[in-house]
Short mmCIF file of N, CA and C in Angstrom, two decimals:
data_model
loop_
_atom_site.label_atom_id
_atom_site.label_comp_id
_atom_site.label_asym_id
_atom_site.label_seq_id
_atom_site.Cartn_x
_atom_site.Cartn_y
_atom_site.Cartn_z
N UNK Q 1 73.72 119.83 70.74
CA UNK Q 1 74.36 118.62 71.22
C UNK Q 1 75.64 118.34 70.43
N UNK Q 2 75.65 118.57 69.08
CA UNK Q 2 76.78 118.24 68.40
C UNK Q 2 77.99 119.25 68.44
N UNK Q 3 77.57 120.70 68.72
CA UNK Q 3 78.10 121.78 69.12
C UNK Q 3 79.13 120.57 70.85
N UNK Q 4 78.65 120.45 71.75
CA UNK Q 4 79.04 120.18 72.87
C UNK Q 4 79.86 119.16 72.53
N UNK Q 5 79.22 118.03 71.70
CA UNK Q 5 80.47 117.03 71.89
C UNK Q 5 81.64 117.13 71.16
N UNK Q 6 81.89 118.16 69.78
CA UNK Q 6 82.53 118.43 69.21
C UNK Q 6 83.67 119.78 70.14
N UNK Q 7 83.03 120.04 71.05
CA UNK Q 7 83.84 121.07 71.90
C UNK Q 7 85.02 120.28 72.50
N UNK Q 8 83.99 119.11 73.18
CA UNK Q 8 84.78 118.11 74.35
C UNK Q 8 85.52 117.71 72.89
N UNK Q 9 85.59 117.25 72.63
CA UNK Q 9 86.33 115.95 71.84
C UNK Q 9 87.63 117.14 71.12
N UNK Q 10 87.79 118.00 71.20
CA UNK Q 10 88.48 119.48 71.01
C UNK Q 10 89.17 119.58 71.95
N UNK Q 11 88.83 119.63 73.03
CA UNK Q 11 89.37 119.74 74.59
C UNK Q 11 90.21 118.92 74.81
N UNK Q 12 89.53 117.55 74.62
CA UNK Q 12 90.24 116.07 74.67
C UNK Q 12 91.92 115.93 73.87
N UNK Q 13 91.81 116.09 72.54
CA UNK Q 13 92.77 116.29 71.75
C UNK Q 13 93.89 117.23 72.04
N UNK Q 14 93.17 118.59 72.46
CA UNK Q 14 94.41 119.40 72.67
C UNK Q 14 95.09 119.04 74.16
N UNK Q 15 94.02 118.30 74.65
CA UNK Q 15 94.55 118.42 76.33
C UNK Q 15 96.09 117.26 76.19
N UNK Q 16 95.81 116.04 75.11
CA UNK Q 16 96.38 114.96 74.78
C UNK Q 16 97.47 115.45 74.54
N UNK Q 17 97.21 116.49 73.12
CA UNK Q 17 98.61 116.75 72.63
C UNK Q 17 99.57 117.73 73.58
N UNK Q 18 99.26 118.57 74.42
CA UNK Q 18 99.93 119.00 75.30
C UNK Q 18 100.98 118.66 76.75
N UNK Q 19 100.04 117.34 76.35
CA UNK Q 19 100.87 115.63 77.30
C UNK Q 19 102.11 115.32 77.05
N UNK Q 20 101.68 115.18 75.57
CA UNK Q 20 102.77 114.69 74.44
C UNK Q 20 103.45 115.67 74.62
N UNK Q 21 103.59 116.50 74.78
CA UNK Q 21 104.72 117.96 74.44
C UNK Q 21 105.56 118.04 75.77
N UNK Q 22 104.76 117.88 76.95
CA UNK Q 22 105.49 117.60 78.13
C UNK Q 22 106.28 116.73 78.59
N UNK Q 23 105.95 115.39 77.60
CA UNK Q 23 107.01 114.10 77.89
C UNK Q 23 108.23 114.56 76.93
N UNK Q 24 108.06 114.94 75.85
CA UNK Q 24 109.18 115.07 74.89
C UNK Q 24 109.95 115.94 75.84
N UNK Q 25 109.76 116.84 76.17
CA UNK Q 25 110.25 118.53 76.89
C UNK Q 25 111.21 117.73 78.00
N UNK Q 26 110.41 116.58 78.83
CA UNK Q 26 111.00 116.23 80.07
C UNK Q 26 112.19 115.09 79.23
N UNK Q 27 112.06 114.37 78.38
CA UNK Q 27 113.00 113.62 77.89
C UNK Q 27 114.34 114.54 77.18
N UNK Q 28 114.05 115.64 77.08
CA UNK Q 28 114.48 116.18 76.36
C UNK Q 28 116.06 116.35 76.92
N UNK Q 29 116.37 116.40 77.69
CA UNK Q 29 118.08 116.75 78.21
C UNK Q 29 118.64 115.04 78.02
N UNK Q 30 117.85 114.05 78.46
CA UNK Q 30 118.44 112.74 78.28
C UNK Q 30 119.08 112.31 76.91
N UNK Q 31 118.06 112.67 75.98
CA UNK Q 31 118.39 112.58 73.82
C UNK Q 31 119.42 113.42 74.24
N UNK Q 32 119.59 114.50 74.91
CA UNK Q 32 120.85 115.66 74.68
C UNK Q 32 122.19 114.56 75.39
N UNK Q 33 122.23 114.51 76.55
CA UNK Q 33 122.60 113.24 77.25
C UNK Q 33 123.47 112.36 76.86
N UNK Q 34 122.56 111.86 76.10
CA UNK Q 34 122.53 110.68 74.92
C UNK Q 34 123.47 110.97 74.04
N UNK Q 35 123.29 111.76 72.87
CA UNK Q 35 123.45 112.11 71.80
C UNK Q 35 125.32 112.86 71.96
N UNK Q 36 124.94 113.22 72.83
CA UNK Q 36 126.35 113.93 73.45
C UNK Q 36 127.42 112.75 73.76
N UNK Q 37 127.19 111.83 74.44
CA UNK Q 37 127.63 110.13 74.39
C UNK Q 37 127.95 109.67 73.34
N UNK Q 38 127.09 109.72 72.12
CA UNK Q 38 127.42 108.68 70.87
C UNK Q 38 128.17 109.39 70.23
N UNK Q 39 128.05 110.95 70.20
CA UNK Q 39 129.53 111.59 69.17
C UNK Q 39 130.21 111.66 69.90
N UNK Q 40 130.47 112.23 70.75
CA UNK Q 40 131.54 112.52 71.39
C UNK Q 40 132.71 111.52 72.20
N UNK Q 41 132.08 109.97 72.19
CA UNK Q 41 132.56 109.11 72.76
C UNK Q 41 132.46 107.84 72.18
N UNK Q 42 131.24 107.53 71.79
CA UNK Q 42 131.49 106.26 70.80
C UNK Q 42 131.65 106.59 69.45
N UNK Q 43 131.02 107.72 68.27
CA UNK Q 43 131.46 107.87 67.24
C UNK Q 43 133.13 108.06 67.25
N UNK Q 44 133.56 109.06 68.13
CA UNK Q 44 134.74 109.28 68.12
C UNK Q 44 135.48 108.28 68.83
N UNK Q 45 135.24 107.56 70.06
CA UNK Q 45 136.62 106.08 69.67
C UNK Q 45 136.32 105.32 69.01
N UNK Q 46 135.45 105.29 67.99
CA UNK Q 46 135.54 104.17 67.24
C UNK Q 46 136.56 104.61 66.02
N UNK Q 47 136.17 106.14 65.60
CA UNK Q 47 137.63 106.39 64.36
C UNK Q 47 138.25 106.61 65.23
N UNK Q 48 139.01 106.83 66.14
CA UNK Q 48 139.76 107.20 66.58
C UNK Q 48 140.89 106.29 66.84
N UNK Q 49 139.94 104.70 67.50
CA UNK Q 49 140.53 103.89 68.00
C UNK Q 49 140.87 103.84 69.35
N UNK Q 50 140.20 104.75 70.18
CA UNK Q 50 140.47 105.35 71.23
C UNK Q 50 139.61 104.37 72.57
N UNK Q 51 140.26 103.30 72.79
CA UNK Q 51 139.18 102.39 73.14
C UNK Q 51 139.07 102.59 74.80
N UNK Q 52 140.08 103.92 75.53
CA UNK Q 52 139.34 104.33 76.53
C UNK Q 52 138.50 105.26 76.52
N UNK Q 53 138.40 105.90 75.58
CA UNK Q 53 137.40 106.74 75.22
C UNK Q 53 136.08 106.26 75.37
N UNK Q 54 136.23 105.09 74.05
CA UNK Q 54 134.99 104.39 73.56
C UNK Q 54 134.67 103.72 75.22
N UNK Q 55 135.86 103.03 75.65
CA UNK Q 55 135.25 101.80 77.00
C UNK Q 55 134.01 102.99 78.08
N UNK Q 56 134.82 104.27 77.77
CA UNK Q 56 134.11 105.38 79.03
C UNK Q 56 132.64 105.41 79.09
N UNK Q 57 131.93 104.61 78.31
CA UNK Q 57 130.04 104.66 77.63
C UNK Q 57 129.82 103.26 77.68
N UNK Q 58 130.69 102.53 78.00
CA UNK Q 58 130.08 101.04 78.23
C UNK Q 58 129.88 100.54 79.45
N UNK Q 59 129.05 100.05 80.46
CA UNK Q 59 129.04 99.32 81.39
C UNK Q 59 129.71 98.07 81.66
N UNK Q 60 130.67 97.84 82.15
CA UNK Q 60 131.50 97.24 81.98
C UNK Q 60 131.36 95.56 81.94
N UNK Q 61 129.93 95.82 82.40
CA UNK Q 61 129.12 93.50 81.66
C UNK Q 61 128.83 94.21 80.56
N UNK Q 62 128.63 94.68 80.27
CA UNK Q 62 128.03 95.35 78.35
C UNK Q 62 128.26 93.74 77.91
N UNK Q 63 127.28 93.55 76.35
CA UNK Q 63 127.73 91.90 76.31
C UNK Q 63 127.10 92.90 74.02
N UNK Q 64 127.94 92.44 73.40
CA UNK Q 64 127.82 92.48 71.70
C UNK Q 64 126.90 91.05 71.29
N UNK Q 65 126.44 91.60 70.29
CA UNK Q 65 125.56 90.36 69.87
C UNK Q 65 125.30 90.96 68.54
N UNK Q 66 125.12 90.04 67.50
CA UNK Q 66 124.76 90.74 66.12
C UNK Q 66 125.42 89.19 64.67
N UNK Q 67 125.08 89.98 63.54
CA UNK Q 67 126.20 89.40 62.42
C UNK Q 67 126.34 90.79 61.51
N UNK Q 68 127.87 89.46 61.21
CA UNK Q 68 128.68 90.52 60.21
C UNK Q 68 128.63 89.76 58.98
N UNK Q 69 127.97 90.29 57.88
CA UNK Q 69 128.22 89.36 56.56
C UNK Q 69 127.39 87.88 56.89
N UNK Q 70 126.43 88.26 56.79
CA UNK Q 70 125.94 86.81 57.57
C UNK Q 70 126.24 85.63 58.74
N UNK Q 71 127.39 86.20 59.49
CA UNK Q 71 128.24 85.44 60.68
C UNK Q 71 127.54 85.39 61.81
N UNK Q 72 127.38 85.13 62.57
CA UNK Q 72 127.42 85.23 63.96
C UNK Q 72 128.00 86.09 64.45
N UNK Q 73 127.76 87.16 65.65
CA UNK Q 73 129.04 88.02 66.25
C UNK Q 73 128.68 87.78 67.49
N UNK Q 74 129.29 87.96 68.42
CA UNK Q 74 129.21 87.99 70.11
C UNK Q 74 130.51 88.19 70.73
N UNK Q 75 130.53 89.15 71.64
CA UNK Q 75 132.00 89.30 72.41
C UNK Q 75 131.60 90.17 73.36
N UNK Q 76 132.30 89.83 74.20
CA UNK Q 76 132.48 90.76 75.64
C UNK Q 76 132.82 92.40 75.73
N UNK Q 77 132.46 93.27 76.21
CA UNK Q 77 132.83 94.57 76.01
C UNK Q 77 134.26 94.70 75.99
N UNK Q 78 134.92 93.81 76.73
CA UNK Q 78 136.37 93.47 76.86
C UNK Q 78 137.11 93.47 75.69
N UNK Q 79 136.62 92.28 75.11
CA UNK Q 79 136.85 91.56 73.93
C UNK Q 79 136.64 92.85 72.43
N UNK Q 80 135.96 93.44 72.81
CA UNK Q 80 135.28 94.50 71.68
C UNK Q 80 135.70 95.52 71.69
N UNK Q 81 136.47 96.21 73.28
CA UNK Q 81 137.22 97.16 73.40
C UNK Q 81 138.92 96.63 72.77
N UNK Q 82 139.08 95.65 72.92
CA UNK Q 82 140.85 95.28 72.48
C UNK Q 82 140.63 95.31 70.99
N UNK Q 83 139.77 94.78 70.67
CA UNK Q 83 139.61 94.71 69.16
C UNK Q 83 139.70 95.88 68.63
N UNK Q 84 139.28 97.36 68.74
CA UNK Q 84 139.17 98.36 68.96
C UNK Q 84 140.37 98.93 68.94
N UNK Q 85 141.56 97.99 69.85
CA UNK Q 85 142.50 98.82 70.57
C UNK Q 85 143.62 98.57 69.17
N UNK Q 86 143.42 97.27 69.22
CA UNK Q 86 144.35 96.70 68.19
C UNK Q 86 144.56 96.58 66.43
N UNK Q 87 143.08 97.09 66.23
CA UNK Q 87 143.28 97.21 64.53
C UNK Q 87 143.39 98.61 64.54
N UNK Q 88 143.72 99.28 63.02
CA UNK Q 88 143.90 100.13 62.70
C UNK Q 88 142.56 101.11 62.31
N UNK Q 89 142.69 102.06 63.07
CA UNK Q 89 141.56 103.03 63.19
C UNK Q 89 141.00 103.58 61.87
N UNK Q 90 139.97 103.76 61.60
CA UNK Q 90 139.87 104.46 60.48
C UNK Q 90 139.95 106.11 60.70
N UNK Q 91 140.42 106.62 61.59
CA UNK Q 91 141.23 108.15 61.18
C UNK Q 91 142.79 107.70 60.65
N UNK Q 92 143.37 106.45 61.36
CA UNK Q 92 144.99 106.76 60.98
C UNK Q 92 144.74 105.97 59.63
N UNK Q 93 143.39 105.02 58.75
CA UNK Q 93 143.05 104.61 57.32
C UNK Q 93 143.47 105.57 56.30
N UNK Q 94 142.84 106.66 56.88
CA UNK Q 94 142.43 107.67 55.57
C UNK Q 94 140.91 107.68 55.22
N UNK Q 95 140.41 106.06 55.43
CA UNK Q 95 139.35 106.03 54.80
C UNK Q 95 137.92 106.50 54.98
N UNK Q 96 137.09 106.73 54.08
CA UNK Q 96 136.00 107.49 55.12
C UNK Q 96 135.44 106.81 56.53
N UNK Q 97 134.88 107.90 57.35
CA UNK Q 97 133.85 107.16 58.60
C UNK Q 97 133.06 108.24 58.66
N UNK Q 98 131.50 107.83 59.17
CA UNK Q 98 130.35 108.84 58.99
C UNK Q 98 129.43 107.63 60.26
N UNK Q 99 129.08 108.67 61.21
CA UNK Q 99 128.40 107.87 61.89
C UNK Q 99 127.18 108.71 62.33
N UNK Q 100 125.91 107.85 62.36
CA UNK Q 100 124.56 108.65 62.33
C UNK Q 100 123.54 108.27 63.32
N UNK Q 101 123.10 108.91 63.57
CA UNK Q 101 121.95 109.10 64.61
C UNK Q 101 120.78 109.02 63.92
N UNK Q 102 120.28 107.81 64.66
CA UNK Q 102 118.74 107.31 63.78
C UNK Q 102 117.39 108.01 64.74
N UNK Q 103 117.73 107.26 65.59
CA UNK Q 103 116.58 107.54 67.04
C UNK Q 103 117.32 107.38 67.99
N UNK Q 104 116.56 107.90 68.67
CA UNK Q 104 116.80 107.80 70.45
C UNK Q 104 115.82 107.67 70.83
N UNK Q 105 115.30 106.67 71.94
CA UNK Q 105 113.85 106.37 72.79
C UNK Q 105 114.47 106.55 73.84
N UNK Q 106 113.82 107.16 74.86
CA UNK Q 106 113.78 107.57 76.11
C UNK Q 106 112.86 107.28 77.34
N UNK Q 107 112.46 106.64 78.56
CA UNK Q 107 111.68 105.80 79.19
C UNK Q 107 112.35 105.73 80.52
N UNK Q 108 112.15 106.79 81.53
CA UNK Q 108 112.37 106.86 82.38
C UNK Q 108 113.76 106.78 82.54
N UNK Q 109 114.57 105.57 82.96
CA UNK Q 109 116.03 105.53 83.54
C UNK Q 109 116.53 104.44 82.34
N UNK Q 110 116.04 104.21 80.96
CA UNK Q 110 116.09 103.26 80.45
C UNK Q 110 116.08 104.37 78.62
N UNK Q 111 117.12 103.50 77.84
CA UNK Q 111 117.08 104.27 76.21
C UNK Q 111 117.19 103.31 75.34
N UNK Q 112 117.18 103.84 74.26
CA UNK Q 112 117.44 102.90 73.22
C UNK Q 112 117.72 103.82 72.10
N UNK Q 113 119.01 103.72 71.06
CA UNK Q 113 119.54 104.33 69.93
C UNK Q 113 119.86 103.09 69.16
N UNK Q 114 119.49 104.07 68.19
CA UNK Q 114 119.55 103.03 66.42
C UNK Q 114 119.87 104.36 65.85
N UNK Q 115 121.73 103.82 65.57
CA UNK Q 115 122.62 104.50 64.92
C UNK Q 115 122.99 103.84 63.27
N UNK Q 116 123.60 104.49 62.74
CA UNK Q 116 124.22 104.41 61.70
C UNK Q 116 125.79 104.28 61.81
N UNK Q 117 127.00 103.23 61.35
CA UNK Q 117 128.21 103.70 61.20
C UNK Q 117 128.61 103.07 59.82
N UNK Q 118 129.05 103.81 59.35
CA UNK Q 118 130.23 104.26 57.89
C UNK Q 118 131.28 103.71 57.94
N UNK Q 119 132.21 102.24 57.88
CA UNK Q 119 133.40 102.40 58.28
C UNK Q 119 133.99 100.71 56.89
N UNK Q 120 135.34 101.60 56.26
CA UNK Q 120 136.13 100.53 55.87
C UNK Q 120 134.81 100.30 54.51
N UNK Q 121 134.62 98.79 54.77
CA UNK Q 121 133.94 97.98 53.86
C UNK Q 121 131.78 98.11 54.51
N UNK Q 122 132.14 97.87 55.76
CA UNK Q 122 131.26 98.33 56.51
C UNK Q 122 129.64 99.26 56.80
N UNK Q 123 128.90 98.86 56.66
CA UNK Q 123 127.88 99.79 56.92
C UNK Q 123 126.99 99.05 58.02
N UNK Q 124 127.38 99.18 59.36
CA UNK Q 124 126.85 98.82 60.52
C UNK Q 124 125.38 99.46 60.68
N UNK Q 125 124.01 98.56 61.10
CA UNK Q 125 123.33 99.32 62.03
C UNK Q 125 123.59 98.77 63.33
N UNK Q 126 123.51 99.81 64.28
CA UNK Q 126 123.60 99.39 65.91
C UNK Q 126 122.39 99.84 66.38
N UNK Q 127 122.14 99.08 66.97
CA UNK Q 127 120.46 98.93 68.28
C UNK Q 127 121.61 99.32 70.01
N UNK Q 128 121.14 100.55 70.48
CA UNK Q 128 122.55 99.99 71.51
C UNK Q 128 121.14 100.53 72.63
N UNK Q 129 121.55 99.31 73.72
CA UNK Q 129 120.51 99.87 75.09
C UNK Q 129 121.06 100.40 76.20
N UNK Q 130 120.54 101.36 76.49
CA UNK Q 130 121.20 102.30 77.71
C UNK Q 130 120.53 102.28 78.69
N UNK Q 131 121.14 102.39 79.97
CA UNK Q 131 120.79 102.46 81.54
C UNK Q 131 121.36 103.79 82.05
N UNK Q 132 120.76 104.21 82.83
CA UNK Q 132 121.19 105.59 83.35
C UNK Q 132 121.69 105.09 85.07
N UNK Q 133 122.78 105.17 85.34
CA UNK Q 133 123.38 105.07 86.35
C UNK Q 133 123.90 106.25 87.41
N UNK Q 134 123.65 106.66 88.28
CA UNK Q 134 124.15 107.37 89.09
C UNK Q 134 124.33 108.56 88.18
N UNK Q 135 123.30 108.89 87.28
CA UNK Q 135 122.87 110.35 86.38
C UNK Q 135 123.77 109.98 85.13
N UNK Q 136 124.73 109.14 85.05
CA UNK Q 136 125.43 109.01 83.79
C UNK Q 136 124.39 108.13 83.13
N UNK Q 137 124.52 107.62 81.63
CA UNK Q 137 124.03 106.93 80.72
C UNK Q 137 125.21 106.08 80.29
N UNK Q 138 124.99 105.41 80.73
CA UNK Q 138 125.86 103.99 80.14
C UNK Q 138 125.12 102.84 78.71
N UNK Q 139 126.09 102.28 77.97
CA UNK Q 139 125.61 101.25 76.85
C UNK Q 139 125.46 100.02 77.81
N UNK Q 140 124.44 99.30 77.98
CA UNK Q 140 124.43 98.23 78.26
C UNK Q 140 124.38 96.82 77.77
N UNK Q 141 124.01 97.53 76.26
CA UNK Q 141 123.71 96.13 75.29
C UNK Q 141 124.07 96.53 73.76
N UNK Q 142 124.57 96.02 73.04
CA UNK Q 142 125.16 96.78 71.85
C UNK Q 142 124.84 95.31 70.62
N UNK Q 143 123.88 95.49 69.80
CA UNK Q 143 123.18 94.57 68.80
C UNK Q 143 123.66 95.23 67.60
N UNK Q 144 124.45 94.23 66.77
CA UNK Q 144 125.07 95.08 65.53
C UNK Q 144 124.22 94.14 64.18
N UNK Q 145 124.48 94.70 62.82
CA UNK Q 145 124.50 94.07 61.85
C UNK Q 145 125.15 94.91 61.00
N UNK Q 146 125.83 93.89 59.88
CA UNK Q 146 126.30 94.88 58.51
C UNK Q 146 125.49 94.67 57.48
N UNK Q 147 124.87 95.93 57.04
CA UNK Q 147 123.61 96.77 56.12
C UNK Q 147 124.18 96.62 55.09
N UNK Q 148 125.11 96.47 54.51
CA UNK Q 148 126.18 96.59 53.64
C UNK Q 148 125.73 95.85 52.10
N UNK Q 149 124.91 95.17 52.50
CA UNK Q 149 124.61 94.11 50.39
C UNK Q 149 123.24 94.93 50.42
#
């Protein structure tokens, strides 16, 4: 008897973990997706300054929310892209920028990344939420704070 239930409960586990291996596998091009998005388009307009670059990954209600230094932050993707447009980039600084990939969650037509950015005085975390639109991945919600003390 203990032979049998120790078989099943064997069965059970591997059958589980092989579940698990199939969702990762099927998520798996979206993190690529994804990930391909945050360097290539938001890490890079943000040093860059490149704020059609950066605007190209935002949905265009995108809405910021967060603090900086204990502040309040909130602004329009609008508002967040000019800001963007108008200060001085940290490639034309000099100064360092390093931007990092924490996670990516993946959930059907729906993501979520918790990044790292490096910038100036700065040490941002971002929570940013993504929607998958017409096969693209767009930012829909972008939650900041500075990590920085």
């Amino acid at each position: 008897m203990k032979t049998i239930l120790l078989i099943a409960f064997m069965l059970c586990t591997f059958h589980g973990i092989k579940a698990q291996n199939n969702i990762k596998m099927e998520n798996q091009a979206d993190v690529s997706a994804i990930t391909d998005a945050l360097e290539n388009y938001y890490f890079k307009g943000i040093y860059e300054g490149d704020e059609i670059l950066l605007g190209s990954i935002f949905h265009e209600s995108a809405l910021l929310f967060g603090d900086i230094k204990g502040q309040p932050y909130f602004k329009t993707v609008d508002l967040y892209l000019d800001g963007v447009k108008n200060r001085q980039s940290p490639k034309d600084s000099g100064k360092p920028f390093k931007g990092e990939i924490l996670k990516i969650n993946v959930v059907n037509s729906i993501a979520t990344a918790e990044i790292n950015v490096k910038m100036y005085e700065f040490n941002y975390r971002d929570f940013l939420s993504f929607h998958k639109i017409n096969g693209k991945w767009f930012i829909v919600n972008k939650m900041l704070t500075d990590v920085s003390q």
